[in-house]
Amino acid sequence: MKNYIYIIIVLFFLFGKENMLAQKKAPKAQKIELKRQKLDKKRQKIELKRQRKDFKDQKIELKRQKVDQKDQKIDLRLQAIDLEVPECQYTYTLQDFKADAVTDSSVGLSWLSYANEPGGYTASAEIVYGYKDFHIVNTTEYLGIANTYSTNSWTFNNLQANTEYDFYIKLICQDVEYWTKATAKTLTGCTPAPVALDTGSFLAYGASTESVRIHWKSGVNSSSPLTIAYGKAGVFDLANASTYKTITTPTNINEFYILGLEPSTAYVFYIKAECQSNDLYVGPVEATTLSDITGVNIDIEAIKATPGTSFRPIYEKKYVISGWVKEEGVNSNQQAVYTNSAIRLYTLALEGGALSDPVAIGDFYPKGNVIDGWQRIEEVFVIKTPNGGEVTPNNLIIELINSSSETTSYFDDIRIFPFNASIKSFVYDNKTKKLMAELDENNYATYYEYDKEGGLVRVKKETSKGIYTIQETRSSNAKN
């Protein structure tokens, strides 16, 4: 019995001790759990900080990418600037800088620039202006600056009327580093007369049986409409409006055709700005219209031999006559336009084995810029139905006109084609059979130049402003 009691006591002691130990271990476990939770919170904070840092890094990377994109744009702009402003592969010489187009609010400048080496283009230029006698070395006195590219003219607008200005120009690749000066005074009030009063600035020429071509010096104020007064010589009186007619021209032109005139009649012409009074008319110039075409010397056998399947224009349809003319003789190099040369068109009918009287279509004169000594003729014409509507087989006659015994006229690249059509023509070397020139729809040529071996070395393009080199190739053979 005692033994059992001892066993129970021992067991009770053991269980009690275990409970005491368990009770002692419980706070430790709680402390460990708390520490673990604290560590987890620290880990979470560290993770949040890491995420925030990653987020900041992403923002920084985005900003860096944006900066890179801006740098790329800047590089592209710099490359574009490099393309627009070429390096000085060629040097240029400046000549004839002048202010030749003056209004009450603008001054137009023009100059010539020559490349000193083959292959150079039109030079770029820097132009500054200020009031008369301003100091070019003091930029605070500048009123304006312009940088030109591939042009030999520039206009400064919004100037004060009746004010003197100085203009300085310097080519970007000039062979001599100095400024060239021109001076001009803007005009007062109304737009000035459209022509300068120098010799040859106001012309009346290119007469046909019913029209006269009027030409004046462009640029003084080409943006203003002009008034042309005209009447018969011996009758015209500016003080009597019943003795003449007036017509207002469109803007931005420097020539105009006066139509509806009588054949074989002398006419007088004056010109002024539309807003001016009659006492500011410039003139007079005179021109006489042609008589009806009679007594032409045409080989009737050549007319009969013309194949019936050849080119036959249609009555009342529009056609284009185009060609180039060059005059050589007295003062021909100084002329702004050629006035002695023209292409004349008329028709002749072959009736009953005889030729009818000729029917005039018109005389067509050159206009526009003189390019390398040549000036272009290009006009639209219509062949009217003859004999009150009766259609008869006609022959279109092309006659080349030179009205001066002191000049020699050369004609080239004459073409006639329908108004709604386009045409290209090609020129080949007779010996090598290589393409030498290609004439486009406007009769401007692209020239091809070859070396002795037959390789293409240069391509030049003819435009209304001149001939420019658009491609050039250089090659050489290696020396042994």
Coordinates of C-alpha atoms in Angstrom, one line a residue:
M1 CA 0.0 0.0 0.0
K2 CA 2.8 2.4 0.9
N3 CA 4.5 1.5 -2.3
Y4 CA 1.5 2.7 -4.2
I5 CA 1.4 5.9 -2.3
Y6 CA 5.1 6.5 -3.0
I7 CA 4.5 5.9 -6.7
I8 CA 1.6 8.3 -6.8
I9 CA 3.6 11.0 -5.0
V10 CA 6.5 10.5 -7.4
L11 CA 4.2 10.7 -10.4
F12 CA 2.5 13.8 -8.9
F13 CA 5.9 15.4 -8.3
L14 CA 7.0 14.6 -11.9
F15 CA 3.8 15.9 -13.4
G16 CA 3.9 19.0 -11.3
K17 CA 7.5 19.6 -12.3
E18 CA 6.6 19.2 -16.0
N19 CA 3.8 21.7 -15.6
M20 CA 6.1 24.2 -13.9
L21 CA 8.6 23.7 -16.7
A22 CA 5.8 24.1 -19.3
Q23 CA 4.7 27.3 -17.6
K24 CA 8.3 28.6 -17.6
K25 CA 8.7 27.7 -21.4
A26 CA 5.5 29.5 -22.4
P27 CA 6.8 33.1 -21.9
K28 CA 9.9 32.2 -23.8
A29 CA 7.9 30.9 -26.8
Q30 CA 5.9 34.1 -26.8
K31 CA 9.0 36.2 -26.7
I32 CA 10.4 34.2 -29.6
E33 CA 7.1 34.7 -31.5
L34 CA 7.2 38.4 -30.9
K35 CA 10.8 38.6 -32.1
R36 CA 9.8 36.7 -35.2
Q37 CA 6.9 39.1 -35.8
K38 CA 9.2 42.0 -35.3
L39 CA 11.7 40.5 -37.7
D40 CA 8.9 40.0 -40.3
K41 CA 7.9 43.6 -39.9
K42 CA 11.4 44.7 -40.4
R43 CA 11.6 42.4 -43.5
Q44 CA 8.4 44.0 -44.8
K45 CA 9.8 47.5 -44.2
I46 CA 13.0 46.5 -46.0
E47 CA 11.0 45.1 -48.9
L48 CA 8.9 48.3 -49.1
K49 CA 12.1 50.3 -49.1
R50 CA 13.5 48.1 -51.8
Q51 CA 10.3 48.5 -53.8
R52 CA 10.4 52.2 -53.4
K53 CA 14.0 52.3 -54.4
D54 CA 13.1 50.2 -57.5
F55 CA 10.3 52.6 -58.3
K56 CA 12.7 55.5 -58.0
D57 CA 15.2 53.7 -60.2
Q58 CA 12.4 53.2 -62.8
K59 CA 11.6 56.9 -62.6
I60 CA 15.3 57.8 -63.0
E61 CA 15.5 55.4 -66.0
L62 CA 12.4 57.0 -67.6
K63 CA 14.0 60.4 -67.1
R64 CA 17.2 59.2 -68.6
Q65 CA 15.4 57.8 -71.6
K66 CA 13.6 61.1 -72.1
V67 CA 16.9 62.9 -71.9
D68 CA 18.4 60.5 -74.4
Q69 CA 15.4 61.1 -76.7
K70 CA 15.9 64.9 -76.4
D71 CA 19.6 64.4 -77.2
Q72 CA 18.7 62.3 -80.2
K73 CA 16.3 65.1 -81.4
I74 CA 19.0 67.7 -80.9
D75 CA 21.5 65.5 -82.8
L76 CA 19.0 65.2 -85.7
R77 CA 18.5 69.0 -85.7
L78 CA 22.2 69.5 -85.7
Q79 CA 22.5 67.1 -88.5
A80 CA 19.8 68.9 -90.4
I81 CA 21.6 72.2 -89.8
D82 CA 24.8 70.6 -91.0
L83 CA 22.9 69.6 -94.2
E84 CA 21.3 73.0 -94.7
V85 CA 24.5 74.9 -94.1
P86 CA 27.2 73.1 -96.1
E87 CA 30.9 73.3 -95.2
C88 CA 33.0 75.6 -97.3
Q89 CA 34.0 73.1 -99.9
Y90 CA 34.0 76.0 -102.4
T91 CA 34.9 79.7 -102.0
Y92 CA 32.7 82.4 -103.6
T93 CA 33.0 85.9 -104.9
L94 CA 30.3 88.5 -104.3
Q95 CA 29.4 91.1 -107.0
D96 CA 26.8 93.7 -107.8
F97 CA 25.1 94.0 -104.4
K98 CA 22.3 96.6 -104.7
A99 CA 18.9 97.7 -103.4
D100 CA 16.8 97.7 -106.6
A101 CA 13.3 97.1 -105.5
V102 CA 12.1 99.9 -103.2
T103 CA 8.6 100.6 -102.0
D104 CA 7.2 102.7 -99.1
S105 CA 7.5 99.7 -96.7
S106 CA 10.1 97.3 -98.2
V107 CA 13.5 97.1 -99.8
G108 CA 14.4 94.3 -102.2
L109 CA 18.1 93.3 -102.4
S110 CA 19.9 91.4 -105.2
W111 CA 23.5 90.3 -105.8
L112 CA 25.6 87.9 -107.8
S113 CA 27.8 85.1 -106.3
Y114 CA 30.3 83.1 -108.3
A115 CA 31.9 79.9 -107.2
N116 CA 35.7 80.0 -107.6
E117 CA 35.9 76.2 -108.2
P118 CA 33.9 74.0 -110.6
G119 CA 30.8 72.5 -109.1
G120 CA 29.9 75.2 -106.6
Y121 CA 26.2 76.1 -105.9
T122 CA 24.6 79.4 -105.1
A123 CA 26.3 80.7 -102.0
S124 CA 24.5 81.2 -98.7
A125 CA 24.7 84.8 -97.2
E126 CA 24.2 86.7 -94.1
I127 CA 22.5 90.1 -94.4
V128 CA 22.0 92.8 -91.7
Y129 CA 20.4 96.2 -91.9
G130 CA 19.8 99.3 -89.8
Y131 CA 19.2 103.0 -90.1
K132 CA 21.6 104.9 -92.3
D133 CA 25.2 105.1 -90.9
F134 CA 24.7 102.5 -88.3
H135 CA 27.8 100.7 -87.1
I136 CA 28.2 97.2 -88.4
V137 CA 30.4 96.2 -85.5
N138 CA 27.7 97.2 -83.0
T139 CA 25.0 94.5 -83.0
T140 CA 22.7 96.5 -80.8
E141 CA 22.2 98.9 -83.7
Y142 CA 20.9 96.1 -86.0
L143 CA 17.2 96.3 -87.0
G144 CA 17.2 92.9 -88.6
I145 CA 19.2 89.9 -89.7
A146 CA 18.6 87.4 -92.5
N147 CA 20.4 84.2 -93.5
T148 CA 19.8 83.2 -97.1
Y149 CA 20.3 79.9 -98.8
S150 CA 20.5 79.1 -102.5
T151 CA 19.2 82.5 -103.6
N152 CA 20.6 85.8 -104.9
S153 CA 17.8 88.1 -103.6
W154 CA 16.1 89.0 -100.4
T155 CA 13.4 91.5 -99.3
F156 CA 13.0 93.2 -96.0
N157 CA 9.4 94.2 -95.2
N158 CA 7.6 96.4 -92.7
L159 CA 10.0 99.3 -93.0
Q160 CA 9.2 102.9 -92.3
A161 CA 8.3 105.1 -95.2
N162 CA 10.6 107.9 -96.3
T163 CA 13.5 106.5 -94.3
E164 CA 17.1 105.7 -95.3
Y165 CA 18.6 102.3 -94.4
D166 CA 22.0 100.7 -94.8
F167 CA 22.2 97.0 -95.8
Y168 CA 25.3 94.9 -95.3
I169 CA 25.9 91.4 -96.9
K170 CA 28.6 88.8 -96.4
L171 CA 28.7 85.4 -98.2
I172 CA 29.1 82.4 -95.8
C173 CA 31.9 81.0 -97.9
Q174 CA 33.3 84.3 -99.2
D175 CA 36.9 84.4 -100.5
V176 CA 37.4 87.7 -98.7
E177 CA 36.1 88.3 -95.2
Y178 CA 34.4 91.7 -95.3
W179 CA 30.9 93.2 -95.5
T180 CA 29.5 94.9 -98.6
K181 CA 27.2 97.8 -98.2
A182 CA 24.1 99.1 -100.1
T183 CA 21.9 102.1 -99.1
A184 CA 18.2 102.7 -100.0
K185 CA 15.5 105.1 -99.0
T186 CA 11.9 104.0 -98.7
L187 CA 9.4 106.0 -100.6
T188 CA 6.6 108.2 -99.3
G189 CA 2.9 107.4 -99.2
C190 CA 1.4 105.6 -102.1
T191 CA 3.2 102.7 -103.9
P192 CA 5.6 104.2 -106.4
A193 CA 5.6 104.0 -110.1
P194 CA 6.2 100.3 -111.0
V195 CA 9.3 101.0 -113.1
A196 CA 12.6 102.7 -112.5
L197 CA 13.3 105.5 -114.9
D198 CA 16.5 104.0 -116.3
T199 CA 16.8 103.1 -120.0
G200 CA 15.1 100.0 -121.1
S201 CA 13.0 99.4 -118.0
F202 CA 9.6 100.0 -119.7
L203 CA 9.1 98.4 -123.1
A204 CA 6.3 97.8 -125.6
Y205 CA 7.2 95.1 -128.2
G206 CA 6.2 91.7 -129.4
A207 CA 3.4 93.1 -131.5
S208 CA 1.0 90.9 -133.5
T209 CA -1.9 91.9 -135.7
E210 CA -4.0 92.5 -132.6
S211 CA -1.8 92.6 -129.5
V212 CA 1.3 94.3 -128.0
R213 CA 3.4 92.9 -125.1
I214 CA 4.2 95.4 -122.3
H215 CA 7.2 94.7 -120.1
W216 CA 8.5 96.8 -117.1
K217 CA 11.3 96.4 -114.6
S218 CA 10.0 94.0 -111.9
G219 CA 10.5 94.3 -108.1
V220 CA 9.9 98.0 -107.4
N221 CA 6.5 96.9 -106.1
S222 CA 5.4 93.7 -107.9
S223 CA 2.8 93.1 -105.2
S224 CA 0.8 96.2 -106.2
P225 CA -1.7 96.3 -109.1
L226 CA -0.7 98.5 -112.0
T227 CA -2.6 100.6 -114.5
I228 CA -1.7 100.7 -118.2
A229 CA -3.1 103.5 -120.3
Y230 CA -3.0 103.0 -124.1
G231 CA -4.4 104.6 -127.2
K232 CA -3.7 105.4 -130.8
A233 CA -0.6 107.5 -131.5
G234 CA -1.6 111.1 -132.5
V235 CA -4.9 110.8 -130.6
F236 CA -3.8 109.8 -127.1
D237 CA -4.0 112.6 -124.6
L238 CA -3.6 111.9 -120.9
A239 CA -5.6 115.0 -120.1
N240 CA -8.6 113.6 -122.1
A241 CA -9.8 110.2 -120.8
S242 CA -11.9 109.7 -123.9
T243 CA -8.8 109.3 -126.1
Y244 CA -7.4 106.2 -124.4
K245 CA -8.3 103.1 -122.5
T246 CA -6.9 101.7 -119.2
I247 CA -6.4 98.2 -117.9
T248 CA -5.4 97.0 -114.4
T249 CA -2.8 94.2 -114.3
P250 CA -2.7 91.4 -111.8
T251 CA -0.1 91.6 -109.0
N252 CA 3.3 89.9 -108.9
I253 CA 4.0 90.1 -112.7
N254 CA 6.3 92.3 -114.8
E255 CA 4.7 91.9 -118.2
F256 CA 1.2 92.0 -119.8
Y257 CA -0.4 91.6 -123.2
I258 CA -2.7 94.3 -124.4
L259 CA -5.3 92.6 -126.7
G260 CA -8.0 93.7 -129.0
L261 CA -5.9 96.2 -131.0
E262 CA -6.3 97.0 -134.7
P263 CA -3.8 95.8 -137.3
S264 CA -1.2 98.1 -138.8
T265 CA -1.8 100.8 -136.1
A266 CA 0.6 102.7 -133.9
Y267 CA -0.2 102.8 -130.2
V268 CA 1.1 104.7 -127.2
F269 CA 1.4 103.2 -123.7
Y270 CA 1.9 104.6 -120.2
I271 CA 2.1 102.8 -116.9
K272 CA 1.7 103.7 -113.2
A273 CA 0.7 102.2 -109.8
E274 CA -3.1 101.9 -109.6
C275 CA -3.3 104.2 -106.5
Q276 CA -1.4 107.0 -108.1
S277 CA -2.6 110.1 -109.9
N278 CA -2.3 110.5 -113.6
D279 CA 0.7 112.9 -113.3
L280 CA 2.8 110.0 -112.1
Y281 CA 2.3 107.9 -115.3
V282 CA 5.6 106.6 -116.7
G283 CA 6.0 106.7 -120.5
P284 CA 5.3 106.9 -123.2
V285 CA 6.5 103.9 -125.2
E286 CA 5.2 103.2 -128.7
A287 CA 4.5 100.0 -130.7
T288 CA 2.8 99.3 -134.0
T289 CA 0.7 96.2 -134.6
L290 CA 1.4 94.0 -137.6
S291 CA -0.6 94.0 -140.7
D292 CA -2.6 91.0 -141.7
I293 CA -0.2 88.4 -143.1
T294 CA -0.2 88.7 -146.9
G295 CA 2.2 87.7 -149.7
V296 CA 3.9 84.9 -147.9
N297 CA 6.5 83.0 -149.8
I298 CA 5.4 79.3 -149.4
D299 CA 6.4 76.5 -151.7
I300 CA 3.0 75.1 -152.8
E301 CA 4.7 71.8 -153.9
A302 CA 6.0 71.3 -150.3
I303 CA 2.4 71.8 -149.1
K304 CA 1.1 69.3 -151.5
A305 CA 3.8 66.8 -150.5
T306 CA 2.9 67.0 -146.8
P307 CA 1.6 63.5 -145.8
G308 CA -2.1 63.5 -144.8
T309 CA -1.3 61.4 -141.8
S310 CA 1.0 64.0 -140.2
F311 CA 0.2 66.1 -137.1
R312 CA -3.1 67.8 -137.6
P313 CA -4.2 70.3 -135.0
I314 CA -8.0 70.6 -134.4
Y315 CA -9.9 73.8 -134.6
E316 CA -11.0 75.5 -131.4
K317 CA -8.7 73.4 -129.3
K318 CA -5.9 74.8 -127.1
Y319 CA -2.3 74.1 -128.0
V320 CA 1.1 75.1 -126.5
I321 CA 3.9 76.5 -128.5
S322 CA 7.3 76.2 -126.8
G323 CA 10.9 76.9 -127.7
W324 CA 14.1 78.7 -126.9
V325 CA 15.7 81.7 -128.6
K326 CA 19.1 83.4 -128.3
E327 CA 20.1 86.8 -129.8
E328 CA 23.7 87.8 -130.6
G329 CA 24.6 91.3 -131.7
V330 CA 24.7 94.8 -130.4
N331 CA 24.0 95.0 -126.6
S332 CA 22.5 91.5 -126.7
N333 CA 24.4 90.5 -123.6
Q334 CA 22.9 93.4 -121.6
Q335 CA 19.3 92.8 -122.5
A336 CA 16.9 91.6 -119.9
V337 CA 14.5 90.3 -122.6
Y338 CA 14.9 89.6 -126.3
T339 CA 12.7 91.8 -128.3
N340 CA 13.7 91.0 -131.9
S341 CA 13.0 87.3 -132.1
A342 CA 9.6 85.5 -132.2
I343 CA 7.9 82.4 -133.5
R344 CA 5.0 83.3 -135.9
L345 CA 2.1 80.9 -136.5
Y346 CA -0.5 81.1 -139.2
T347 CA -2.6 78.8 -141.4
L348 CA -2.8 78.3 -145.1
A349 CA -5.6 76.3 -146.9
L350 CA -4.9 74.4 -150.1
E351 CA -8.0 74.9 -152.2
G352 CA -8.4 74.0 -155.9
G353 CA -4.6 73.6 -156.3
A354 CA -4.0 77.1 -154.9
L355 CA -3.1 78.6 -151.5
S356 CA -5.7 80.7 -149.7
D357 CA -4.8 83.9 -147.9
P358 CA -3.0 83.2 -144.6
V359 CA -4.9 83.4 -141.4
A360 CA -2.8 84.8 -138.5
I361 CA -2.6 82.9 -135.2
G362 CA 0.0 85.1 -133.5
D363 CA 3.6 86.1 -132.9
F364 CA 5.1 84.6 -129.8
Y365 CA 8.0 86.3 -128.1
P366 CA 10.4 85.1 -125.3
K367 CA 9.8 86.0 -121.7
G368 CA 11.2 85.2 -118.3
N369 CA 14.9 85.0 -117.3
V370 CA 17.7 84.7 -119.8
I371 CA 19.4 81.4 -118.9
D372 CA 22.9 80.9 -120.2
G373 CA 22.1 83.2 -123.1
W374 CA 18.7 81.6 -123.9
Q375 CA 15.2 82.8 -123.2
R376 CA 12.1 80.6 -123.3
I377 CA 9.0 81.1 -125.5
E378 CA 5.9 79.4 -124.2
E379 CA 2.3 80.4 -125.0
V380 CA -1.1 78.9 -125.5
F381 CA -2.9 79.4 -128.8
V382 CA -6.2 78.3 -130.5
I383 CA -6.7 77.9 -134.2
K384 CA -10.0 79.6 -134.9
T385 CA -12.5 78.0 -137.4
P386 CA -12.2 80.0 -140.7
N387 CA -14.8 81.2 -143.1
G388 CA -17.6 81.7 -140.7
G389 CA -17.6 78.1 -139.4
E390 CA -16.7 76.2 -142.6
V391 CA -14.0 73.8 -141.9
T392 CA -11.4 73.5 -144.7
P393 CA -8.1 71.5 -144.7
N394 CA -5.5 73.9 -143.5
N395 CA -1.7 73.8 -143.1
L396 CA -0.1 75.2 -139.9
I397 CA 2.9 77.3 -140.8
I398 CA 5.7 78.0 -138.4
E399 CA 7.9 81.0 -139.2
L400 CA 10.9 82.2 -137.3
I401 CA 11.1 86.0 -137.0
N402 CA 14.1 88.3 -136.5
S403 CA 13.0 91.9 -136.8
S404 CA 16.5 93.4 -136.4
S405 CA 19.3 93.6 -139.0
E406 CA 21.9 94.1 -136.2
T407 CA 21.3 90.8 -134.3
T408 CA 21.4 87.2 -135.2
S409 CA 18.6 85.0 -133.8
Y410 CA 19.0 81.3 -132.9
F411 CA 16.0 79.0 -132.2
D412 CA 16.1 75.6 -130.5
D413 CA 13.8 72.9 -129.0
I414 CA 10.6 74.1 -130.7
R415 CA 7.6 72.0 -129.7
I416 CA 3.8 72.1 -130.3
F417 CA 1.5 69.9 -128.4
P418 CA -2.1 69.8 -127.0
F419 CA -2.7 72.0 -123.9
N420 CA -4.0 69.0 -121.9
A421 CA -1.1 66.8 -122.8
S422 CA 2.5 66.6 -121.6
I423 CA 5.6 66.0 -123.6
K424 CA 9.3 65.1 -123.0
S425 CA 12.1 65.1 -125.5
F426 CA 15.5 63.6 -125.6
V427 CA 18.9 64.6 -127.2
Y428 CA 21.4 62.0 -128.1
D429 CA 25.0 62.3 -129.3
N430 CA 25.2 61.4 -132.9
K431 CA 28.4 59.5 -132.6
T432 CA 28.3 57.9 -129.1
K433 CA 24.5 57.5 -129.0
K434 CA 24.7 58.6 -125.4
L435 CA 21.9 60.6 -123.8
M436 CA 23.1 64.3 -123.7
A437 CA 19.9 66.1 -122.6
E438 CA 16.4 65.4 -121.5
L439 CA 13.7 68.2 -121.8
D440 CA 10.9 68.0 -119.3
E441 CA 7.2 69.1 -119.6
N442 CA 8.2 72.8 -119.3
N443 CA 11.0 72.5 -121.9
Y444 CA 13.7 72.8 -119.2
A445 CA 16.7 70.6 -119.8
T446 CA 18.6 68.1 -117.7
Y447 CA 22.2 67.9 -119.1
Y448 CA 24.4 64.8 -118.9
E449 CA 28.2 65.2 -119.1
Y450 CA 30.6 62.3 -119.7
D451 CA 34.4 61.8 -119.4
K452 CA 36.6 60.4 -122.1
E453 CA 35.9 56.9 -121.1
G454 CA 32.2 57.4 -121.4
G455 CA 31.4 57.5 -117.7
L456 CA 28.8 59.9 -116.4
V457 CA 30.6 62.6 -114.4
R458 CA 28.1 65.4 -114.0
V459 CA 24.3 66.1 -114.2
K460 CA 23.0 69.7 -114.5
K461 CA 19.4 70.9 -114.2
E462 CA 18.1 73.9 -116.0
T463 CA 15.5 75.9 -114.0
S464 CA 13.8 79.3 -114.3
K465 CA 16.6 80.8 -112.1
G466 CA 19.5 79.3 -113.9
I467 CA 21.5 76.0 -114.4
Y468 CA 22.6 74.1 -111.3
T469 CA 24.8 71.0 -110.9
I470 CA 22.7 68.4 -109.1
Q471 CA 25.1 65.4 -109.3
E472 CA 28.9 65.1 -109.8
T473 CA 31.0 62.0 -109.7
R474 CA 34.8 61.9 -109.7
S475 CA 36.9 58.8 -110.2
S476 CA 40.5 57.9 -110.8
N477 CA 42.6 54.8 -111.6
A478 CA 45.1 53.4 -109.2
K479 CA 48.7 53.9 -110.2
N480 CA 51.0 50.9 -110.3

